[in-house]
Tab-separated table of N, CA and C and ligand atoms in Angstrom:
chain	number	residue	atom	x	y	z
A	1	UNK	N	125.350	-75.947	25.041
A	1	UNK	CA	126.602	-75.399	24.519
A	1	UNK	C	126.522	-75.220	22.991
A	2	UNK	N	126.012	-76.329	22.330
A	2	UNK	CA	125.921	-76.268	20.864
A	2	UNK	C	124.968	-75.161	20.409
A	3	UNK	N	123.848	-75.023	21.156
A	3	UNK	CA	122.894	-73.992	20.727
A	3	UNK	C	123.449	-72.593	20.990
A	4	UNK	N	124.278	-72.499	22.033
A	4	UNK	CA	124.897	-71.201	22.309
A	4	UNK	C	125.836	-70.794	21.161
A	5	UNK	N	126.614	-71.791	20.697
A	5	UNK	CA	127.531	-71.529	19.574
A	5	UNK	C	126.722	-71.121	18.341
A	6	UNK	N	125.651	-71.875	18.084
A	6	UNK	CA	124.808	-71.552	16.915
A	6	UNK	C	124.218	-70.156	17.025
A	7	UNK	N	123.807	-69.821	18.249
A	7	UNK	CA	123.227	-68.493	18.463
A	7	UNK	C	124.268	-67.416	18.148
A	8	UNK	N	125.491	-67.647	18.642
A	8	UNK	CA	126.569	-66.675	18.394
A	8	UNK	C	126.859	-66.537	16.905
A	9	UNK	N	126.945	-67.695	16.234
A	9	UNK	CA	127.205	-67.667	14.788
A	9	UNK	C	126.100	-66.880	14.081
A	10	UNK	N	124.867	-67.132	14.484
A	10	UNK	CA	123.730	-66.430	13.895
A	10	UNK	C	123.829	-64.931	14.120
A	11	UNK	N	124.184	-64.577	15.355
A	11	UNK	CA	124.282	-63.142	15.663
A	11	UNK	C	125.360	-62.462	14.830
A	12	UNK	N	126.528	-63.129	14.746
A	12	UNK	CA	127.636	-62.544	13.990
A	12	UNK	C	127.248	-62.420	12.511
A	13	UNK	N	126.648	-63.501	11.962
A	13	UNK	CA	126.257	-63.474	10.550
A	13	UNK	C	125.231	-62.367	10.319
A	14	UNK	N	124.270	-62.245	11.237
A	14	UNK	CA	123.241	-61.214	11.108
A	14	UNK	C	123.851	-59.824	11.130
A	15	UNK	N	124.799	-59.622	12.043
A	15	UNK	CA	125.421	-58.307	12.161
A	15	UNK	C	126.186	-57.964	10.888
A	16	UNK	N	126.906	-58.969	10.363
A	16	UNK	CA	127.677	-58.733	9.130
A	16	UNK	C	126.748	-58.373	7.977
A	17	UNK	N	125.669	-59.117	7.861
A	17	UNK	CA	124.716	-58.888	6.775
A	17	UNK	C	124.101	-57.494	6.901
A	18	UNK	N	123.750	-57.123	8.145
A	18	UNK	CA	123.141	-55.811	8.362
A	18	UNK	C	124.114	-54.708	7.953
A	19	UNK	N	125.386	-54.872	8.344
A	19	UNK	CA	126.378	-53.849	7.988
A	19	UNK	C	126.503	-53.726	6.470
A	20	UNK	N	126.567	-54.873	5.802
A	20	UNK	CA	126.688	-54.855	4.342
A	20	UNK	C	125.482	-54.163	3.717
A	21	UNK	N	124.292	-54.484	4.250
A	21	UNK	CA	123.082	-53.900	3.661
A	21	UNK	C	123.009	-52.407	3.898
A	22	UNK	N	123.381	-51.981	5.105
A	22	UNK	CA	123.349	-50.540	5.396
A	22	UNK	C	124.319	-49.822	4.457
A	23	UNK	N	125.504	-50.431	4.265
A	23	UNK	CA	126.495	-49.842	3.355
A	23	UNK	C	125.939	-49.724	1.947
A	24	UNK	N	125.312	-50.805	1.477
A	24	UNK	CA	124.780	-50.803	0.112
A	24	UNK	C	123.669	-49.766	-0.021
A	25	UNK	N	122.800	-49.697	0.981
A	25	UNK	CA	121.689	-48.746	0.907
A	25	UNK	C	122.181	-47.317	0.922
A	26	UNK	N	123.167	-47.016	1.779
A	26	UNK	CA	123.596	-45.617	1.823
A	26	UNK	C	124.416	-45.267	0.592
A	27	UNK	N	125.124	-46.243	0.010
A	27	UNK	CA	125.847	-45.965	-1.233
A	27	UNK	C	124.839	-45.662	-2.342
A	28	UNK	N	123.733	-46.400	-2.361
A	28	UNK	CA	122.715	-46.178	-3.377
A	28	UNK	C	122.109	-44.784	-3.204
A	29	UNK	N	121.980	-44.371	-1.960
A	29	UNK	CA	121.411	-43.078	-1.654
A	29	UNK	C	122.370	-41.939	-2.019
A	30	UNK	N	123.664	-42.203	-1.911
A	30	UNK	CA	124.650	-41.135	-2.158
A	30	UNK	C	124.842	-40.858	-3.646
A	31	UNK	N	124.643	-41.878	-4.459
A	31	UNK	CA	124.963	-41.748	-5.881
A	31	UNK	C	124.198	-40.616	-6.571
A	32	UNK	N	122.842	-40.589	-6.468
A	32	UNK	CA	122.132	-39.492	-7.126
A	32	UNK	C	122.555	-38.128	-6.585
A	33	UNK	N	122.748	-38.026	-5.282
A	33	UNK	CA	123.173	-36.749	-4.704
A	33	UNK	C	124.547	-36.353	-5.234
A	34	UNK	N	125.430	-37.350	-5.362
A	34	UNK	CA	126.786	-37.054	-5.837
A	34	UNK	C	126.752	-36.511	-7.256
A	35	UNK	N	125.908	-37.099	-8.109
A	35	UNK	CA	125.771	-36.614	-9.492
A	35	UNK	C	125.375	-35.136	-9.461
A	36	UNK	N	124.402	-34.813	-8.592
A	36	UNK	CA	123.908	-33.438	-8.511
A	36	UNK	C	124.977	-32.486	-7.986
A	37	UNK	N	125.682	-32.927	-6.950
A	37	UNK	CA	126.676	-32.040	-6.319
A	37	UNK	C	127.792	-31.698	-7.309
A	38	UNK	N	128.223	-32.675	-8.105
A	38	UNK	CA	129.301	-32.394	-9.059
A	38	UNK	C	128.774	-31.489	-10.186
A	39	UNK	N	127.514	-31.716	-10.609
A	39	UNK	CA	126.948	-30.817	-11.629
A	39	UNK	C	126.898	-29.393	-11.097
A	40	UNK	N	126.535	-29.280	-9.812
A	40	UNK	CA	126.476	-27.952	-9.186
A	40	UNK	C	127.853	-27.274	-9.256
A	41	UNK	N	128.905	-28.046	-8.993
A	41	UNK	CA	130.259	-27.487	-9.005
A	41	UNK	C	130.625	-27.004	-10.410
A	42	UNK	N	130.259	-27.770	-11.428
A	42	UNK	CA	130.591	-27.376	-12.800
A	42	UNK	C	129.798	-26.150	-13.239
A	43	UNK	N	128.517	-26.134	-12.878
A	43	UNK	CA	127.694	-24.983	-13.238
A	43	UNK	C	128.219	-23.732	-12.533
A	44	UNK	N	128.557	-23.886	-11.242
A	44	UNK	CA	129.045	-22.736	-10.470
A	44	UNK	C	130.349	-22.207	-11.078
A	45	UNK	N	131.209	-23.105	-11.540
A	45	UNK	CA	132.470	-22.664	-12.137
A	45	UNK	C	132.198	-21.836	-13.391
A	46	UNK	N	131.241	-22.272	-14.207
A	46	UNK	CA	130.892	-21.509	-15.409
A	46	UNK	C	130.313	-20.142	-15.031
A	47	UNK	N	129.463	-20.140	-13.992
A	47	UNK	CA	128.836	-18.874	-13.589
A	47	UNK	C	129.878	-17.910	-13.008
A	48	UNK	N	130.835	-18.474	-12.263
A	48	UNK	CA	131.915	-17.625	-11.728
A	48	UNK	C	132.699	-16.992	-12.866
A	49	UNK	N	133.003	-17.802	-13.870
A	49	UNK	CA	133.736	-17.288	-15.021
A	49	UNK	C	132.996	-16.138	-15.682
A	50	UNK	N	131.652	-16.287	-15.775
A	50	UNK	CA	130.859	-15.228	-16.403
A	50	UNK	C	130.880	-13.958	-15.567
A	51	UNK	N	130.826	-14.132	-14.232
A	51	UNK	CA	130.780	-12.944	-13.367
A	51	UNK	C	132.038	-12.098	-13.492
A	52	UNK	N	133.196	-12.760	-13.618
A	52	UNK	CA	134.430	-11.964	-13.717
A	52	UNK	C	134.757	-11.644	-15.184
A	53	UNK	N	133.761	-11.920	-16.059
A	53	UNK	CA	133.908	-11.589	-17.480
A	53	UNK	C	135.106	-12.268	-18.133
A	54	UNK	N	135.585	-13.350	-17.467
A	54	UNK	CA	136.712	-14.033	-18.077
A	54	UNK	C	136.126	-15.094	-19.008
A	55	UNK	N	134.877	-15.428	-18.724
A	55	UNK	CA	134.090	-16.343	-19.532
A	55	UNK	C	134.737	-17.701	-19.630
A	56	UNK	N	135.711	-17.921	-18.833
A	56	UNK	CA	136.286	-19.247	-18.630
A	56	UNK	C	136.551	-19.981	-19.919
A	57	UNK	N	136.860	-19.260	-20.983
A	57	UNK	CA	136.969	-19.957	-22.265
A	57	UNK	C	137.924	-21.153	-22.232
A	58	UNK	N	139.068	-21.060	-21.553
A	58	UNK	CA	139.943	-22.236	-21.547
A	58	UNK	C	139.328	-23.433	-20.803
A	59	UNK	N	138.536	-23.148	-19.748
A	59	UNK	CA	138.003	-24.280	-18.982
A	59	UNK	C	136.521	-24.523	-19.257
A	60	UNK	N	135.877	-23.644	-19.998
A	60	UNK	CA	134.446	-23.815	-20.238
A	60	UNK	C	134.170	-25.168	-20.899
A	61	UNK	N	135.048	-25.562	-21.814
A	61	UNK	CA	134.853	-26.828	-22.515
A	61	UNK	C	134.895	-28.007	-21.561
A	62	UNK	N	135.807	-27.941	-20.607
A	62	UNK	CA	135.931	-29.042	-19.640
A	62	UNK	C	134.660	-29.129	-18.792
A	63	UNK	N	134.163	-27.981	-18.310
A	63	UNK	CA	132.954	-28.008	-17.480
A	63	UNK	C	131.751	-28.427	-18.307
A	64	UNK	N	131.723	-28.016	-19.563
A	64	UNK	CA	130.595	-28.389	-20.413
A	64	UNK	C	130.583	-29.902	-20.648
A	65	UNK	N	131.754	-30.478	-20.931
A	65	UNK	CA	131.725	-31.923	-21.224
A	65	UNK	C	131.484	-32.718	-19.947
A	66	UNK	N	131.941	-32.180	-18.813
A	66	UNK	CA	131.637	-32.834	-17.530
A	66	UNK	C	130.134	-32.816	-17.267
A	67	UNK	N	129.493	-31.659	-17.533
A	67	UNK	CA	128.038	-31.568	-17.354
A	67	UNK	C	127.317	-32.544	-18.285
A	68	UNK	N	127.840	-32.649	-19.516
A	68	UNK	CA	127.195	-33.547	-20.478
A	68	UNK	C	127.308	-34.999	-20.001
A	69	UNK	N	128.481	-35.347	-19.467
A	69	UNK	CA	128.662	-36.725	-18.982
A	69	UNK	C	127.724	-36.993	-17.812
A	70	UNK	N	127.599	-36.012	-16.913
A	70	UNK	CA	126.745	-36.216	-15.741
A	70	UNK	C	125.268	-36.202	-16.119
A	71	UNK	N	124.935	-35.424	-17.171
A	71	UNK	CA	123.542	-35.407	-17.622
A	71	UNK	C	123.111	-36.814	-18.043
A	72	UNK	N	124.084	-37.588	-18.562
A	72	UNK	CA	123.783	-38.966	-18.948
A	72	UNK	C	123.654	-39.878	-17.724
A	73	UNK	N	124.163	-39.427	-16.580
A	73	UNK	CA	124.084	-40.236	-15.356
A	73	UNK	C	122.747	-40.089	-14.632
A	74	UNK	N	121.972	-39.054	-15.008
A	74	UNK	CA	120.709	-38.842	-14.282
A	74	UNK	C	119.793	-40.061	-14.442
A	75	UNK	N	119.757	-40.584	-15.651
A	75	UNK	CA	118.839	-41.702	-15.918
A	75	UNK	C	119.128	-42.913	-15.004
A	76	UNK	N	120.384	-43.420	-14.983
A	76	UNK	CA	120.631	-44.539	-14.058
A	76	UNK	C	120.547	-44.142	-12.584
A	77	UNK	N	120.904	-42.906	-12.254
A	77	UNK	CA	120.943	-42.515	-10.837
A	77	UNK	C	119.537	-42.355	-10.257
A	78	UNK	N	118.569	-41.961	-11.107
A	78	UNK	CA	117.205	-41.749	-10.610
A	78	UNK	C	116.260	-42.741	-11.289
A	79	UNK	N	116.631	-44.002	-11.228
A	79	UNK	CA	115.903	-45.029	-11.972
A	79	UNK	C	114.417	-45.073	-11.586
A	80	UNK	N	114.110	-44.903	-10.312
A	80	UNK	CA	112.715	-45.019	-9.879
A	80	UNK	C	111.886	-43.868	-10.466
A	81	UNK	N	112.407	-42.636	-10.400
A	81	UNK	CA	111.685	-41.495	-10.971
A	81	UNK	C	111.550	-41.646	-12.484
A	82	UNK	N	112.607	-42.161	-13.113
A	82	UNK	CA	112.570	-42.366	-14.569
A	82	UNK	C	111.450	-43.330	-14.933
A	83	UNK	N	111.269	-44.341	-14.095
A	83	UNK	CA	110.268	-45.363	-14.380
A	83	UNK	C	108.858	-44.826	-14.117
A	84	UNK	N	108.722	-44.028	-13.034
A	84	UNK	CA	107.379	-43.686	-12.565
A	84	UNK	C	106.842	-42.362	-13.087
A	85	UNK	N	107.710	-41.493	-13.586
A	85	UNK	CA	107.232	-40.155	-13.914
A	85	UNK	C	107.676	-39.699	-15.295
A	86	UNK	N	106.682	-39.520	-16.164
A	86	UNK	CA	107.034	-39.038	-17.502
A	86	UNK	C	107.452	-37.568	-17.439
A	87	UNK	N	106.965	-36.842	-16.395
A	87	UNK	CA	107.402	-35.450	-16.225
A	87	UNK	C	108.892	-35.377	-15.914
A	88	UNK	N	109.347	-36.329	-15.084
A	88	UNK	CA	110.771	-36.349	-14.756
A	88	UNK	C	111.595	-36.620	-16.012
A	89	UNK	N	111.149	-37.595	-16.792
A	89	UNK	CA	111.856	-37.936	-18.035
A	89	UNK	C	111.925	-36.707	-18.940
A	90	UNK	N	110.795	-35.981	-19.045
A	90	UNK	CA	110.762	-34.803	-19.897
A	90	UNK	C	111.730	-33.723	-19.379
A	91	UNK	N	111.730	-33.525	-18.056
A	91	UNK	CA	112.649	-32.530	-17.469
A	91	UNK	C	114.098	-32.918	-17.742
A	92	UNK	N	114.373	-34.193	-17.613
A	92	UNK	CA	115.750	-34.645	-17.840
A	92	UNK	C	116.151	-34.450	-19.304
A	93	UNK	N	115.203	-34.731	-20.216
A	93	UNK	CA	115.524	-34.564	-21.638
A	93	UNK	C	115.749	-33.093	-21.993
A	94	UNK	N	114.925	-32.216	-21.413
A	94	UNK	CA	115.107	-30.776	-21.666
A	94	UNK	C	116.469	-30.317	-21.149
A	95	UNK	N	116.825	-30.830	-19.984
A	95	UNK	CA	118.123	-30.476	-19.414
A	95	UNK	C	119.261	-30.957	-20.326
A	96	UNK	N	119.139	-32.204	-20.785
A	96	UNK	CA	120.183	-32.743	-21.666
A	96	UNK	C	120.290	-31.923	-22.952
A	97	UNK	N	119.142	-31.436	-23.434
A	97	UNK	CA	119.172	-30.628	-24.645
A	97	UNK	C	119.894	-29.298	-24.374
A	98	UNK	N	119.625	-28.712	-23.194
A	98	UNK	CA	120.287	-27.448	-22.840
A	98	UNK	C	121.806	-27.656	-22.761
A	99	UNK	N	122.211	-28.760	-22.163
A	99	UNK	CA	123.643	-29.040	-22.056
A	99	UNK	C	124.226	-29.297	-23.451
A	100	UNK	N	123.458	-29.982	-24.282
A	100	UNK	CA	123.890	-30.236	-25.656
A	100	UNK	C	124.133	-28.934	-26.400
A	101	UNK	N	123.289	-27.932	-26.135
A	101	UNK	CA	123.441	-26.632	-26.770
A	101	UNK	C	124.778	-26.013	-26.422
A	102	UNK	N	125.172	-26.125	-25.172
A	102	UNK	CA	126.449	-25.569	-24.726
A	102	UNK	C	127.609	-26.284	-25.413
A	103	UNK	N	127.449	-27.596	-25.568
A	103	UNK	CA	128.526	-28.391	-26.166
A	103	UNK	C	128.671	-28.107	-27.658
A	104	UNK	N	127.506	-27.983	-28.328
A	104	UNK	CA	127.524	-27.846	-29.782
A	104	UNK	C	128.185	-26.563	-30.241
A	105	UNK	N	127.687	-25.439	-29.655
A	105	UNK	CA	128.251	-24.166	-30.109
A	105	UNK	C	129.268	-23.731	-29.075
A	106	UNK	N	130.485	-24.252	-29.175
A	106	UNK	CA	131.545	-23.903	-28.237
A	106	UNK	C	131.562	-22.386	-28.088
A	107	UNK	N	131.244	-21.896	-26.878
A	107	UNK	CA	131.041	-20.468	-26.707
A	107	UNK	C	132.310	-19.677	-26.984
A	108	UNK	N	132.178	-18.708	-27.853
A	108	UNK	CA	133.359	-17.926	-28.223
A	108	UNK	C	133.326	-16.552	-27.572
A	109	UNK	N	132.201	-16.207	-26.960
A	109	UNK	CA	132.151	-14.909	-26.287
A	109	UNK	C	131.237	-15.003	-25.074
A	110	UNK	N	131.328	-13.973	-24.224
A	110	UNK	CA	130.575	-13.970	-22.975
A	110	UNK	C	129.072	-14.095	-23.203
A	111	UNK	N	128.551	-13.374	-24.215
A	111	UNK	CA	127.104	-13.367	-24.414
A	111	UNK	C	126.603	-14.767	-24.756
A	112	UNK	N	127.342	-15.470	-25.640
A	112	UNK	CA	126.923	-16.810	-26.034
A	112	UNK	C	127.006	-17.764	-24.842
A	113	UNK	N	128.100	-17.657	-24.086
A	113	UNK	CA	128.257	-18.520	-22.917
A	113	UNK	C	127.152	-18.229	-21.908
A	114	UNK	N	126.859	-16.951	-21.723
A	114	UNK	CA	125.834	-16.548	-20.776
A	114	UNK	C	124.475	-17.151	-21.139
A	115	UNK	N	124.141	-17.111	-22.423
A	115	UNK	CA	122.861	-17.677	-22.870
A	115	UNK	C	122.789	-19.170	-22.563
A	116	UNK	N	123.860	-19.900	-22.907
A	116	UNK	CA	123.848	-21.349	-22.692
A	116	UNK	C	123.787	-21.688	-21.210
A	117	UNK	N	124.574	-20.978	-20.409
A	117	UNK	CA	124.631	-21.291	-18.976
A	117	UNK	C	123.304	-20.952	-18.308
A	118	UNK	N	122.677	-19.849	-18.747
A	118	UNK	CA	121.373	-19.486	-18.187
A	118	UNK	C	120.329	-20.548	-18.533
A	119	UNK	N	120.369	-21.036	-19.769
A	119	UNK	CA	119.404	-22.070	-20.171
A	119	UNK	C	119.603	-23.332	-19.324
A	120	UNK	N	120.855	-23.670	-19.043
A	120	UNK	CA	121.130	-24.860	-18.236
A	120	UNK	C	120.604	-24.668	-16.818
A	121	UNK	N	120.910	-23.504	-16.221
A	121	UNK	CA	120.465	-23.255	-14.843
A	121	UNK	C	118.937	-23.296	-14.766
A	122	UNK	N	118.265	-22.774	-15.800
A	122	UNK	CA	116.794	-22.808	-15.797
A	122	UNK	C	116.284	-24.243	-15.882
A	123	UNK	N	117.011	-25.079	-16.646
A	123	UNK	CA	116.591	-26.482	-16.763
A	123	UNK	C	116.806	-27.225	-15.439
A	124	UNK	N	117.854	-26.878	-14.706
A	124	UNK	CA	118.059	-27.462	-13.362
A	124	UNK	C	116.851	-27.101	-12.493
A	125	UNK	N	116.530	-25.791	-12.466
A	125	UNK	CA	115.446	-25.317	-11.603
A	125	UNK	C	114.112	-25.936	-11.999
A	126	UNK	N	113.888	-26.068	-13.306
A	126	UNK	CA	112.604	-26.603	-13.764
A	126	UNK	C	112.386	-27.996	-13.189
A	127	UNK	N	113.425	-28.810	-13.185
A	127	UNK	CA	113.258	-30.166	-12.634
A	127	UNK	C	113.128	-30.108	-11.112
A	128	UNK	N	113.931	-29.270	-10.479
A	128	UNK	CA	113.875	-29.183	-9.006
A	128	UNK	C	112.506	-28.722	-8.532
A	129	UNK	N	111.867	-27.833	-9.295
A	129	UNK	CA	110.547	-27.349	-8.886
A	129	UNK	C	109.567	-28.500	-8.710
A	130	UNK	N	109.697	-29.507	-9.539
A	130	UNK	CA	108.748	-30.616	-9.430
A	130	UNK	C	109.250	-31.781	-8.586
A	131	UNK	N	110.554	-31.949	-8.479
A	131	UNK	CA	111.039	-33.249	-7.973
A	131	UNK	C	112.027	-33.208	-6.829
A	132	UNK	N	112.461	-32.017	-6.417
A	132	UNK	CA	113.462	-32.031	-5.367
A	132	UNK	C	112.830	-31.809	-3.991
B	201	HEC	C1	115.675	-34.209	-14.264
B	201	HEC	C2	115.698	-33.658	-12.955
B	201	HEC	C3	116.872	-32.882	-12.429
B	201	HEC	C4	117.724	-32.063	-13.123
B	201	HEC	C5	117.724	-31.726	-14.593
B	201	HEC	C6	118.644	-31.552	-12.149
B	201	HEC	N1	118.365	-32.027	-10.920
B	201	HEC	FE1	119.368	-31.577	-9.193
B	201	HEC	N2	118.117	-32.807	-8.144
B	201	HEC	C7	117.084	-33.537	-8.678
B	201	HEC	C8	116.486	-34.340	-7.635
B	201	HEC	C9	115.317	-35.308	-7.816
B	201	HEC	C10	117.184	-34.046	-6.438
B	201	HEC	C11	116.968	-34.655	-5.034
B	201	HEC	C12	117.973	-35.801	-4.896
B	201	HEC	C13	117.955	-36.498	-3.542
B	201	HEC	O1	117.613	-35.858	-2.538
B	201	HEC	O2	118.310	-37.698	-3.499
B	201	HEC	C14	118.201	-33.073	-6.790
B	201	HEC	C15	119.099	-32.533	-5.898
B	201	HEC	C16	120.081	-31.614	-6.222
B	201	HEC	C17	121.036	-31.066	-5.274
B	201	HEC	C18	121.114	-31.401	-3.786
B	201	HEC	C19	122.031	-32.622	-3.630
B	201	HEC	C20	122.154	-33.048	-2.156
B	201	HEC	O3	123.264	-32.996	-1.627
B	201	HEC	O4	121.135	-33.446	-1.587
B	201	HEC	C21	121.825	-30.191	-5.972
B	201	HEC	C22	122.994	-29.380	-5.431
B	201	HEC	C23	121.389	-30.212	-7.354
B	201	HEC	N3	120.316	-31.091	-7.467
B	201	HEC	C24	121.958	-29.470	-8.365
B	201	HEC	C25	121.580	-29.545	-9.697
B	201	HEC	C26	122.182	-28.761	-10.766
B	201	HEC	C27	123.300	-27.756	-10.578
B	201	HEC	C28	121.531	-29.106	-11.914
B	201	HEC	C29	121.772	-28.611	-13.290
B	201	HEC	C30	123.107	-28.434	-13.749
B	201	HEC	C31	120.530	-30.103	-11.565
B	201	HEC	N4	120.581	-30.330	-10.218
B	201	HEC	C32	119.673	-30.674	-12.476
B	201	HEC	C33	116.665	-33.531	-10.000
B	201	HEC	C34	117.277	-32.841	-11.023
């Protein structure tokens, strides 16, 4: 009887631990993807603005600062790649510089915004070519 109770306790504890671990692992897996998905949304919003020639001037600043904040999240989100690959670090730094360019010269016209957004999209692709 006592061993049966112990067995049950063990099973319940094991199941709880497994659930917690699966949750933690999938949360860890979702974080880097989430950073990317939100960056995609901000980039797409800027590109949409350019297509309709509205150049999103009122909201361009918001998307730019959101991209800049997320660019800072790449390092913690992809810690293993950051540690193991100097190419990844270089790609991330180039991307951050492209985003910095957009932030620094607040785009006042379509051509300037177009240049910055194109540079950012190219920096996304450059990293994806090697690491996605
Ligand atoms: C320094 C490297 C790097 C840069 C810069 C980068 N990405 Fe990524 N991206 C990755 C990696 C690595 C993955 C694969 C992540 C995974 O599968 O866990 C990825 C995946 C993605 C995904 C797929 C997410 C999913 O649901 O699986 C999207 C969308 C994405 N990136 C968009 C972007 C956009 C937009 C930019 C630029 C604004 C960008 N990325 C810049 C490295 C980068």
